[in-house]
mmCIF file of C-alpha atoms and ligand atoms in Angstrom:
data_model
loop_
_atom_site.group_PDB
_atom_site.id
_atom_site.type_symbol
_atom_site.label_atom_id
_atom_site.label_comp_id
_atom_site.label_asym_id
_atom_site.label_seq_id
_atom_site.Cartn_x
_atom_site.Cartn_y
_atom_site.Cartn_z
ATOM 1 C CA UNK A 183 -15.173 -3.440 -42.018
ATOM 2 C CA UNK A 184 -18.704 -3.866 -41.541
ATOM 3 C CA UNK A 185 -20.238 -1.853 -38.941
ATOM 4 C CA UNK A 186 -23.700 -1.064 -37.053
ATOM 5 C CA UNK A 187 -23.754 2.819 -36.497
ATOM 6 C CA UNK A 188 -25.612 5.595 -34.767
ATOM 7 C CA UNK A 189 -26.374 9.171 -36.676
ATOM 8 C CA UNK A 190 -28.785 10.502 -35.050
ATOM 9 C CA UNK A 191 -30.728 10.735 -31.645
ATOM 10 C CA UNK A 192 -33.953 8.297 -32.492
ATOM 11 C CA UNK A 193 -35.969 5.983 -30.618
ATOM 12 C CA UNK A 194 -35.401 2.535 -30.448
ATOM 13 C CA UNK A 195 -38.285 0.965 -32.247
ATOM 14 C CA UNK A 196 -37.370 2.823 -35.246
ATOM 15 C CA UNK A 197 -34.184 0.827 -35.676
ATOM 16 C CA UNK A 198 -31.779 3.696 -36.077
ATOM 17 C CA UNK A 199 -28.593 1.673 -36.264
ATOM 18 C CA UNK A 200 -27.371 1.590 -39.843
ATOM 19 C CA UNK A 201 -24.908 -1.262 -41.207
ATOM 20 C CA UNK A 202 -22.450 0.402 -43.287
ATOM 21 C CA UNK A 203 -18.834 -0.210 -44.499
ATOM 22 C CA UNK A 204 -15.890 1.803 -42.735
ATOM 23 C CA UNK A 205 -12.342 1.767 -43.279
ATOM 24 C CA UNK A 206 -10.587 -0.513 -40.525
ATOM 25 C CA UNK A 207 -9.651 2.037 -37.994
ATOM 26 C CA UNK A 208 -5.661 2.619 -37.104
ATOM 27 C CA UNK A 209 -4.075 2.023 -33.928
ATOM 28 C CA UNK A 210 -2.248 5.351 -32.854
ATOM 29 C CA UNK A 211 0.770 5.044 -30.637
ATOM 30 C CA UNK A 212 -0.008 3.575 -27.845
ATOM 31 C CA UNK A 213 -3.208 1.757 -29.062
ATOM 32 C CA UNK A 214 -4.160 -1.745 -30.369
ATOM 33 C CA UNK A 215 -6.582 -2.518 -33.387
ATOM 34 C CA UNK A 216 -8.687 -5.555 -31.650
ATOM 35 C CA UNK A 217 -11.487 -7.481 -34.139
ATOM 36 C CA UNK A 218 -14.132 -7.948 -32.147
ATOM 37 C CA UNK A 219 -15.564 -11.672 -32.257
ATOM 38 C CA UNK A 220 -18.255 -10.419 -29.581
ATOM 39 C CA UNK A 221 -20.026 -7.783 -28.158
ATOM 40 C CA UNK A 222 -22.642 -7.372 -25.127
ATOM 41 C CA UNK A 223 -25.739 -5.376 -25.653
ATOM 42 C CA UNK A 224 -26.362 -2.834 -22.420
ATOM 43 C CA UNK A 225 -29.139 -0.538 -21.245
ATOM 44 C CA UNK A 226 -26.863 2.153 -21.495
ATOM 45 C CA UNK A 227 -26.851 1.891 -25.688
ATOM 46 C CA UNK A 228 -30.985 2.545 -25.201
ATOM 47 C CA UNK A 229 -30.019 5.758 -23.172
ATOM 48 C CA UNK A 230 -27.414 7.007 -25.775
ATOM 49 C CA UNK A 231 -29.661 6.470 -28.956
ATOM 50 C CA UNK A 232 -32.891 7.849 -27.402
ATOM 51 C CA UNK A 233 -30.854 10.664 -25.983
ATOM 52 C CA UNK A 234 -30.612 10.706 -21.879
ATOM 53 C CA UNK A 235 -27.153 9.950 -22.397
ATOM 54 C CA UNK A 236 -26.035 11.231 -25.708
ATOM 55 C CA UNK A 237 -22.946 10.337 -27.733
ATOM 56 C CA UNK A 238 -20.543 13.351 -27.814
ATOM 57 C CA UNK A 239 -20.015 12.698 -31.842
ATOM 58 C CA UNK A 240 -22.095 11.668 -34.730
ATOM 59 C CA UNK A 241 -22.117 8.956 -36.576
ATOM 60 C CA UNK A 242 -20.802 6.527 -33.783
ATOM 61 C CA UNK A 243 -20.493 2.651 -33.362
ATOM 62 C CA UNK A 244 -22.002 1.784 -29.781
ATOM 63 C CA UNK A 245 -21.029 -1.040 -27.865
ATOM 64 C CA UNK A 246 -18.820 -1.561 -24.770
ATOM 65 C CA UNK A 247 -18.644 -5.325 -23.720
ATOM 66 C CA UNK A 248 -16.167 -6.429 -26.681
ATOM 67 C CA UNK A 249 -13.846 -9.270 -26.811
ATOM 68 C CA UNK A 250 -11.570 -10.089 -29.512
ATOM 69 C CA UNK A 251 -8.049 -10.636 -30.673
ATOM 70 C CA UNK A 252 -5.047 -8.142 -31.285
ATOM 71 C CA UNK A 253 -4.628 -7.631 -34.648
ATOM 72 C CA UNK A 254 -2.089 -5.444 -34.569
ATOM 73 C CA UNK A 255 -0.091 -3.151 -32.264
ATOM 74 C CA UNK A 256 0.379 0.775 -32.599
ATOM 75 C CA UNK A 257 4.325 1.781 -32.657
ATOM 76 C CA UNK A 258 4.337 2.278 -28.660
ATOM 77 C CA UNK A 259 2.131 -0.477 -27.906
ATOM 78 C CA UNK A 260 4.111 -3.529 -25.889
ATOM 79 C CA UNK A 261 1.696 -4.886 -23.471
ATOM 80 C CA UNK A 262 -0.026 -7.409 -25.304
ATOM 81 C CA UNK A 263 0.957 -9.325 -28.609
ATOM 82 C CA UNK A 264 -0.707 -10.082 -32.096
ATOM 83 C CA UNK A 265 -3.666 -12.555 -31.308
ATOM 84 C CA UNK A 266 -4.172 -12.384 -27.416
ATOM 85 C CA UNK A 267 -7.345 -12.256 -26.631
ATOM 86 C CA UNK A 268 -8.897 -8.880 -24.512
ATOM 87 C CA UNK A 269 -11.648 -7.380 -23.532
ATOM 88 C CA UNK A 270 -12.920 -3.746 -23.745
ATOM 89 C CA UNK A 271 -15.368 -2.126 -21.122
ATOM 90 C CA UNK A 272 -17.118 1.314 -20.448
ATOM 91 C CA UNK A 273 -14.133 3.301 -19.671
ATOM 92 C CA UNK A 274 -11.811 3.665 -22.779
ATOM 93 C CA UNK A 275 -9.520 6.530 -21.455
ATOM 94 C CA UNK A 276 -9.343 8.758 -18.403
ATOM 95 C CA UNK A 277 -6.506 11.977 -17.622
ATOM 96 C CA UNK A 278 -4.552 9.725 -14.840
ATOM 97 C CA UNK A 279 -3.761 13.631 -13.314
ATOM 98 C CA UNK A 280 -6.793 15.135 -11.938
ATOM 99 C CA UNK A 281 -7.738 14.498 -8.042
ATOM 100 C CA UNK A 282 -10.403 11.447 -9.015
ATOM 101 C CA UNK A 283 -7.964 9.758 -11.657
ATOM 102 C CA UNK A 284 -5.351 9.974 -8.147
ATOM 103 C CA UNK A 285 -7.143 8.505 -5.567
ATOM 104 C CA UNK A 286 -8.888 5.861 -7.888
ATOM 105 C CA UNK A 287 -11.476 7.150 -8.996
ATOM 106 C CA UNK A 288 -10.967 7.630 -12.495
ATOM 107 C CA UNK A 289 -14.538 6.539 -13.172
ATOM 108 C CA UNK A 290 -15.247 10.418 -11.911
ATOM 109 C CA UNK A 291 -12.724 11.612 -14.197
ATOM 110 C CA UNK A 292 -13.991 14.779 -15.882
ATOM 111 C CA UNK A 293 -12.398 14.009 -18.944
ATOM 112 C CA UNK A 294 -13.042 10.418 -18.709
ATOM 113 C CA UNK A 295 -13.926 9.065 -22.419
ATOM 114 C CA UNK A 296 -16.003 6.270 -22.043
ATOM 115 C CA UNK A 297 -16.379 3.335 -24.730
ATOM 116 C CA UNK A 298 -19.487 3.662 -27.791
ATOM 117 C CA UNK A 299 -20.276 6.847 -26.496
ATOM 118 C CA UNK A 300 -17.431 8.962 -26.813
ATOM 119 C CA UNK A 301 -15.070 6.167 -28.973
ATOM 120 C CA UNK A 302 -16.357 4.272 -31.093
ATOM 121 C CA UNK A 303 -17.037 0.424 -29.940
ATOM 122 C CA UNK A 304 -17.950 -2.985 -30.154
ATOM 123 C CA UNK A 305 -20.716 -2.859 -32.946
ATOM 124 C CA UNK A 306 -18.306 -3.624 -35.777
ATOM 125 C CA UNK A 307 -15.674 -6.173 -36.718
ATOM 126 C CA UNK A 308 -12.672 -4.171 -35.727
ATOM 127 C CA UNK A 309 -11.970 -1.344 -32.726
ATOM 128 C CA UNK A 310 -9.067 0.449 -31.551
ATOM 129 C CA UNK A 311 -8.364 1.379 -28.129
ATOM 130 C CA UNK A 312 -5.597 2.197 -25.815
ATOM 131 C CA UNK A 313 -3.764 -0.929 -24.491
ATOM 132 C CA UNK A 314 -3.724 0.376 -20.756
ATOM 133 C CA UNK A 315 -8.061 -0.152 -21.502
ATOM 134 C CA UNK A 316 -7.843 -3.578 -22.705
ATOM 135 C CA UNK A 317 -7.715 -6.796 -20.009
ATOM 136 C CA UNK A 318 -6.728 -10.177 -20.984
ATOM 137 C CA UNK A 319 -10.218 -12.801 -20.476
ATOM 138 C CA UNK A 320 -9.674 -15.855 -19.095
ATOM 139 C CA UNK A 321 -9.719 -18.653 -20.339
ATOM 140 C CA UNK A 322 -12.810 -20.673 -19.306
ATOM 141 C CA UNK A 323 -14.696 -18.482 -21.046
ATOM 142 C CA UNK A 324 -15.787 -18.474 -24.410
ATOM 143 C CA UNK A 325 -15.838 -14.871 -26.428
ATOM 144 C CA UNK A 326 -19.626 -14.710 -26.199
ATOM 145 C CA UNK A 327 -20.236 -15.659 -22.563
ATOM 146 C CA UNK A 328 -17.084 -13.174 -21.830
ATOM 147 C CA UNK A 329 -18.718 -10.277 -23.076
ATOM 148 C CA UNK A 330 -20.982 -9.396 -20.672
ATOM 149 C CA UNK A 331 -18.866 -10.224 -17.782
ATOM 150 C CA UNK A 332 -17.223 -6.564 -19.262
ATOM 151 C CA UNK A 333 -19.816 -4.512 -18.473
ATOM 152 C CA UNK A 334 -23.323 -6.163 -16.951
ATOM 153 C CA UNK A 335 -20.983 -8.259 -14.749
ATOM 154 C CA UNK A 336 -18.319 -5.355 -13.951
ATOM 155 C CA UNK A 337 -21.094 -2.984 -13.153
ATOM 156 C CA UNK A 338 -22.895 -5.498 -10.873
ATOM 157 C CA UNK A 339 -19.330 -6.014 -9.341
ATOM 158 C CA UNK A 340 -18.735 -2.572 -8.247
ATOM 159 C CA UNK A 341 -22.538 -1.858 -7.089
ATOM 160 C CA UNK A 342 -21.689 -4.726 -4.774
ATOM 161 C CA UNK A 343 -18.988 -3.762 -3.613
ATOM 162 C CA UNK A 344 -20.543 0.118 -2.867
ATOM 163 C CA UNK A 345 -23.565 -1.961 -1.490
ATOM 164 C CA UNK A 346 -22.066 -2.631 2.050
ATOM 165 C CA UNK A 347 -22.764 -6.150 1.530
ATOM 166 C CA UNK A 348 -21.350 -8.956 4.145
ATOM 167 C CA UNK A 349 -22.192 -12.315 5.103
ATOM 168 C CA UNK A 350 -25.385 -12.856 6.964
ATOM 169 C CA UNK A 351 -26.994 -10.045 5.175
ATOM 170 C CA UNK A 352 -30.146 -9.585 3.061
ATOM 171 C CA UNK A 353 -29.481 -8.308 -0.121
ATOM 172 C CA UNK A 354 -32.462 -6.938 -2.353
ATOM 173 C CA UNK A 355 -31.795 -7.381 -6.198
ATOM 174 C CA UNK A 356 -34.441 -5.046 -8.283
ATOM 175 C CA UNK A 357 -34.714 -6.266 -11.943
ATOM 176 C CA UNK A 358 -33.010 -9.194 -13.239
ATOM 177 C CA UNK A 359 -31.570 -8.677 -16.387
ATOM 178 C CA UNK A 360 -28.004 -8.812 -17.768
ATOM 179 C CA UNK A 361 -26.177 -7.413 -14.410
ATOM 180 C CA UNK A 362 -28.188 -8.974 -11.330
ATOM 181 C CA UNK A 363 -28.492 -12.594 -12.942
ATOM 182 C CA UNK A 364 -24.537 -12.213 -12.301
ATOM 183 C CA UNK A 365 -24.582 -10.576 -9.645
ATOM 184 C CA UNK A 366 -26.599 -13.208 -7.596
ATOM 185 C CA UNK A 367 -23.773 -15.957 -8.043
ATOM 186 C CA UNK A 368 -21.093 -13.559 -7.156
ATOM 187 C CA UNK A 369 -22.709 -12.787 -3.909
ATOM 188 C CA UNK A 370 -23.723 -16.151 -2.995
ATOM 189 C CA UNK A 371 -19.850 -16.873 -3.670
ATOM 190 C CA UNK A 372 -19.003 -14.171 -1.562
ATOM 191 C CA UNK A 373 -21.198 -14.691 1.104
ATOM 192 C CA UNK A 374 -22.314 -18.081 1.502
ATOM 193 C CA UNK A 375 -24.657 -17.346 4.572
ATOM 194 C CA UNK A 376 -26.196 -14.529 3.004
ATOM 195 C CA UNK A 377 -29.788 -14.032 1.611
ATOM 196 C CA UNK A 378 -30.697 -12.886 -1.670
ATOM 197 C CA UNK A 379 -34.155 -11.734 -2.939
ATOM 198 C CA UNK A 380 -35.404 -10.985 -6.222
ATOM 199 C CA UNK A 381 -37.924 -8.341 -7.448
ATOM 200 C CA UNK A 382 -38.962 -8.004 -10.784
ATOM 201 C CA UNK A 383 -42.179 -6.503 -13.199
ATOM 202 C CA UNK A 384 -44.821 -9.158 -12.820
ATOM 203 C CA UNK A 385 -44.893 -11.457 -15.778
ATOM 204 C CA UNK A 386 -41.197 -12.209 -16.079
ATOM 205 C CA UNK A 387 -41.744 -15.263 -15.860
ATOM 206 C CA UNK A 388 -38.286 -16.087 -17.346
ATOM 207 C CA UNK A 389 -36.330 -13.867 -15.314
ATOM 208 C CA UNK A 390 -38.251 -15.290 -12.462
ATOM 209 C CA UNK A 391 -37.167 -18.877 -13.182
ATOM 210 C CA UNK A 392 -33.774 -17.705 -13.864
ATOM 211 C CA UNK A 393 -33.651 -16.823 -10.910
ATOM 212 C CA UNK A 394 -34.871 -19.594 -9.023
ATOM 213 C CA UNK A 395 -32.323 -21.375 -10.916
ATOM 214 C CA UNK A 396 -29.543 -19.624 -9.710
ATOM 215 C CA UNK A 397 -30.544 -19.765 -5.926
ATOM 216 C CA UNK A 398 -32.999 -16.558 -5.183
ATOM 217 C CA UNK A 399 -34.095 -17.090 -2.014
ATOM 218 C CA UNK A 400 -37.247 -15.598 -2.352
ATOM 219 C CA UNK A 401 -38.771 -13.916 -5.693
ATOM 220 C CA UNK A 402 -41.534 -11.432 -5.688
ATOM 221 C CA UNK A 403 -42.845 -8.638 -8.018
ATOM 222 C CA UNK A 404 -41.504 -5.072 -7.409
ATOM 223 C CA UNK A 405 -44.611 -3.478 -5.291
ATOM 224 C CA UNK A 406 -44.272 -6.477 -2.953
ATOM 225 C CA UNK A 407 -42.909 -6.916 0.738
ATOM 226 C CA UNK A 408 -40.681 -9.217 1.539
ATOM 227 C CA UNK A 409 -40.211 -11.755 4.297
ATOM 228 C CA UNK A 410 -37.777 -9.874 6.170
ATOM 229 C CA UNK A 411 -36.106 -6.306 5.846
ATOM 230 C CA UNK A 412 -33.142 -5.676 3.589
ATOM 231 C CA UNK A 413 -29.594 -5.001 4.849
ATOM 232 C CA UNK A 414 -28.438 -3.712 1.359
ATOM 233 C CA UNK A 415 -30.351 -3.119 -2.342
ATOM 234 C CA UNK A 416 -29.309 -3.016 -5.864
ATOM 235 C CA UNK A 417 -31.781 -1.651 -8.149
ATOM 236 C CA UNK A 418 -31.390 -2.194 -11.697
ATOM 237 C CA UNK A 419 -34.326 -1.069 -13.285
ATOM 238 C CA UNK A 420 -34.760 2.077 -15.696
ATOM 239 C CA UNK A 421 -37.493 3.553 -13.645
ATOM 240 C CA UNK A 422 -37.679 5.252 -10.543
ATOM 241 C CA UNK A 423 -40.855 3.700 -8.631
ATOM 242 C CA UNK A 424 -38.229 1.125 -7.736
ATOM 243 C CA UNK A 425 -36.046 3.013 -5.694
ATOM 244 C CA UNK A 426 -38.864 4.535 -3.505
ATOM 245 C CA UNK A 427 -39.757 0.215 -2.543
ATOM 246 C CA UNK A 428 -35.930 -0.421 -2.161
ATOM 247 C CA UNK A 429 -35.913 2.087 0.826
ATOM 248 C CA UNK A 430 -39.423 0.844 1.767
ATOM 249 C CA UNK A 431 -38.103 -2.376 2.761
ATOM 250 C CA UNK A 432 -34.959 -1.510 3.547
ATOM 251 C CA UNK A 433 -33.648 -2.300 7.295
ATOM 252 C CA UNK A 434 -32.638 0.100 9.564
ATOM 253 C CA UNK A 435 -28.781 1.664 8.297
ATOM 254 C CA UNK A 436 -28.990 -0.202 5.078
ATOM 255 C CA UNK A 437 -28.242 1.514 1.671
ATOM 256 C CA UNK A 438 -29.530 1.263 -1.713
ATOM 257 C CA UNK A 439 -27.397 1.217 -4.757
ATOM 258 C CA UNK A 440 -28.442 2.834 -8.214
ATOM 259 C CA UNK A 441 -27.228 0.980 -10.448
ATOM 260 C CA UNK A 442 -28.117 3.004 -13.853
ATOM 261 C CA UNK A 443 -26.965 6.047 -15.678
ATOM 262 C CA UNK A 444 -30.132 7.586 -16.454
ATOM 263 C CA UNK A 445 -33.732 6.707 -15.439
ATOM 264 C CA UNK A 446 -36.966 7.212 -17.936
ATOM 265 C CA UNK A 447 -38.835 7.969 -15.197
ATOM 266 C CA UNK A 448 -38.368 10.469 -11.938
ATOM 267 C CA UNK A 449 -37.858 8.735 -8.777
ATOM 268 C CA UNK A 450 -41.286 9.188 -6.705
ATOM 269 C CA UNK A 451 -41.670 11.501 -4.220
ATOM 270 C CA UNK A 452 -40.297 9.705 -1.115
ATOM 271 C CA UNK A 453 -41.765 10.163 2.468
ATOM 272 C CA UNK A 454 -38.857 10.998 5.486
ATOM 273 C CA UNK A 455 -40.036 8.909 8.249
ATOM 274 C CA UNK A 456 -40.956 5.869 5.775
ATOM 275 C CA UNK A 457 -37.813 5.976 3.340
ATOM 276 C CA UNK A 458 -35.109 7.683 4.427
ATOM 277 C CA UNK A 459 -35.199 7.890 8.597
ATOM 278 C CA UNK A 460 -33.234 5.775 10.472
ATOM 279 C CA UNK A 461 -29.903 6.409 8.531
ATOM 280 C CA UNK A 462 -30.997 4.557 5.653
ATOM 281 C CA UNK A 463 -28.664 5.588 2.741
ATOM 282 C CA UNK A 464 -28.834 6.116 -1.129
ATOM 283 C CA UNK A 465 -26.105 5.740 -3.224
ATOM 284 C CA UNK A 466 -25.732 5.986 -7.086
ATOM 285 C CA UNK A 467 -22.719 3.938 -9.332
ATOM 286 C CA UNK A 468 -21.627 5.549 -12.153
ATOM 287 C CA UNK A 469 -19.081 4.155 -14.744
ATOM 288 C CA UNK A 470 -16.663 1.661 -13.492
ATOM 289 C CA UNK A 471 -12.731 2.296 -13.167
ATOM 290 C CA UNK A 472 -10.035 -0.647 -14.486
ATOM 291 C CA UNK A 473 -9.140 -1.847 -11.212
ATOM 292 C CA UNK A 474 -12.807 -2.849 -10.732
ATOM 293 C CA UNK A 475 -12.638 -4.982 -14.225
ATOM 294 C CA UNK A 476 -8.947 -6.468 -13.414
ATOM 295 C CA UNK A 477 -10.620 -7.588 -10.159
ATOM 296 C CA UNK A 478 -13.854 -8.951 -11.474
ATOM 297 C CA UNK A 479 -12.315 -11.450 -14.275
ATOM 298 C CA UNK A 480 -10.670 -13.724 -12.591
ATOM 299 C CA UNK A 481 -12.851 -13.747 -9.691
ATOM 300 C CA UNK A 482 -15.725 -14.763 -12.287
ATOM 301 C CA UNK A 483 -13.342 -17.396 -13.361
ATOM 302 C CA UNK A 484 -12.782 -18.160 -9.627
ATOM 303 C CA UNK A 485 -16.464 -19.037 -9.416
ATOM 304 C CA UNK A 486 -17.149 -19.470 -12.031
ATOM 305 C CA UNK A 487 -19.820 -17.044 -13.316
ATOM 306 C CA UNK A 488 -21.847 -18.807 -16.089
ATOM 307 C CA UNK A 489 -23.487 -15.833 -18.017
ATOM 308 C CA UNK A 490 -26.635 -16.717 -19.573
ATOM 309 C CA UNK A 491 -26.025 -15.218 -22.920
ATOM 310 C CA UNK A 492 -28.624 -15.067 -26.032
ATOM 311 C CA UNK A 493 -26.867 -14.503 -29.222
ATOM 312 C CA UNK A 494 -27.755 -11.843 -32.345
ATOM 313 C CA UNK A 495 -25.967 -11.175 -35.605
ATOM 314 C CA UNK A 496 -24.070 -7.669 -35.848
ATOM 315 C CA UNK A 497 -26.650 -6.955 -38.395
ATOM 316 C CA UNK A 498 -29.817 -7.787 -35.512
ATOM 317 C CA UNK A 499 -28.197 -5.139 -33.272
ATOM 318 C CA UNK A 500 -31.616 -3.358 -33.898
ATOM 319 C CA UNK A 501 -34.040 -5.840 -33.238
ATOM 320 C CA UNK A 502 -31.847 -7.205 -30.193
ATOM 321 C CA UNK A 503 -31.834 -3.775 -28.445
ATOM 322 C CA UNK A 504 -36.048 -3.434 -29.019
ATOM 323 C CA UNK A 505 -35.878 -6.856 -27.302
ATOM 324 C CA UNK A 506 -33.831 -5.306 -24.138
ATOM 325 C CA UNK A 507 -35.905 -2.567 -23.833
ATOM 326 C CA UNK A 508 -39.396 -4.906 -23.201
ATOM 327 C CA UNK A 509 -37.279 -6.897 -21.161
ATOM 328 C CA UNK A 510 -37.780 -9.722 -23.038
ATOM 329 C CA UNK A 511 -33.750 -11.474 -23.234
ATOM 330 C CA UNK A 512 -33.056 -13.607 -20.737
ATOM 331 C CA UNK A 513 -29.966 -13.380 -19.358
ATOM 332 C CA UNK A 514 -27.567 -10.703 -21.540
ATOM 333 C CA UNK A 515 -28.263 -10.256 -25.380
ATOM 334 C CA UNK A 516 -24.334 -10.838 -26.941
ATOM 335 C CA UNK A 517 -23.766 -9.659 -30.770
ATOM 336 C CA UNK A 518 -21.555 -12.509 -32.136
ATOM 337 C CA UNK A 519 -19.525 -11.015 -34.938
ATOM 338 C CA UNK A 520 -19.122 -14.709 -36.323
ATOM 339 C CA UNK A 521 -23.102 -15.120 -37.221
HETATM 340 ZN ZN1 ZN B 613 -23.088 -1.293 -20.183
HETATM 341 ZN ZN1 ZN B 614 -8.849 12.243 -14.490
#
């Protein structure tokens, strides 16, 4: 099989992923071998490859929004059959017997083994993984827009959900990439009376319109106030000055969400009385667990969520990921294996 991989720790711009050929990898018992028709380009492959969140193995295919079909079943694999279509996300294994993994919370697992990172993923025409990781897609979406529903959208999902958000409230988006443009229509879903505004780096003027598009109630640039105080924040962003506004602006007992797993740059020093009095809260996600994927499909279905998805060749991966780093894709950059 062709695939896009990852030797060593590099940055970006030097276009460290490699296309090589592999052997098609083997399902073991209870795994399935899945060839991947599609597969979602995240922040988080910009953290592994320039190192804040390294791979645990070298060389290593990235990649953990995939969709694709069984191809074949290992010998105690029942759940799905040759040529369903699933989807892979960020967690690709966790213990199921340590005190997270019981109550839930197997995104906290310790021995958690999570998709690209520590398995190796979606950059490549075939994958294996365990068939109690895999989730069927449904079926009014098509392979490309379902990829980053698996990750971007899964993410955004669960950062809601931690958010506090409720009907009638103000909810603060910070950055508008792959995750908040989805984000937006699940809360305005959810909460039809509630108020959504958008922040992002001045000059976006795509993610700005996108925006607009999908019902922002008011747009501004990240230093700027808002019309009225938020109830709850997401901040998507890789850099920390956006936190320290998020709390700025944030309304009495409202929380912020962190939304990242690493940032480039330190959070700025934050002032007592201005950020954090007042029981404001802070709150970082980290990973996502199954239930929060099994929950998010067919709700985007329900919607329906329509990503906004730009396609790349496998062999582009490179040039697709410099792209996401300038914040220059609008919507969610989507390998398509059949390019
Ligand atoms: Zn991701
Ligand atoms: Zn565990």
């Amino acid at each position: 099989m062709k695939a896009m991989v990852l030797n060593k720790i590099s940055s970006v711009e030097e276009k460290p992923l490699e296309l090589v050929d592999l052997p098609n990898p083997v399902p073991d018992s209870k795994q399935i071998l899945v060839r991947v028709s599609a597969c979602g380009v995240c922040h988080t492959e910009l953290d592994e490859i320039e190192g804040r969140a390294s791979p645990s193995r070298f060389p290593i295919v990235l990649g953990h929004e995939i969709v694709g079909k069984v191809e074949s079943l290992g010998p105690g694999a029942s759940r799905f059959k040759q040529g369903d279509r699933v989807g892979i996300a960020w967690i690709n294994w966790a213990c199921g017997q340590c005190s997270f993994c019981l109550r839930g919370e197997e995104n906290l697992c310790d021995k958690a083994k999570w998709t690209g990172k520590d398995a190796d993923g979606g950059y490549a025409q075939y994958t294996v993984v365990s068939e109690d990781f895999a989730y069927p897609i449904p079926e009014r979406f098509t392979d490309l827009e379902a990829a980053p529903l698996l990750c971007a959208g899964v993410i955004g999902y669960r950062a809601l959900k931690l958010s506090g958000m409720g009907n009638g409230k103000i909810l603060g988006l910070y950055g508008f990439g792959a995750s908040a443009h989805i984000v937006i229509q699940v809360a305005k879903y959810k909460y039809p009376n509630a108020k959504v505004f958008v922040f992002t780096r001045p000059n976006q003027e795509e993610h700005r319109n996108l925006a607009q598009k999908l019902g922002a109630d008011w747009i501004g640039a990240t230093g700027d106030t808002p019309p009225a105080k938020l109830n709850c924040a997401i901040d998507f962003t890789p850099v920390g000055m956006p936190v320290r506004e998020a709390l700025r602006n944030l309304e009495k007992g409202g929380r912020v969400v962190i939304n990242a797993i690493r940032k480039i740059t330190p959070i700025p020093e934050l002032d007592y009385t201005e950020h954090l009095w007042y029981e404001k809260e802070m709150k970082s996600v980290a990973n996502v667990t199954r239930r929060d994927a099994q929950e998010f499909l067919p709700l985007a279905a329900e919607i329906p969520i329509m990503p906004e998805v730009r396609e790349f060749g496998l062999q582009q991966a490179n040039e697709a990921l410099i792209l996401l780093k300038e914040g220059k894709i609008r919507g969610a950059g989507v390998l398509g294996m059949a390019r």
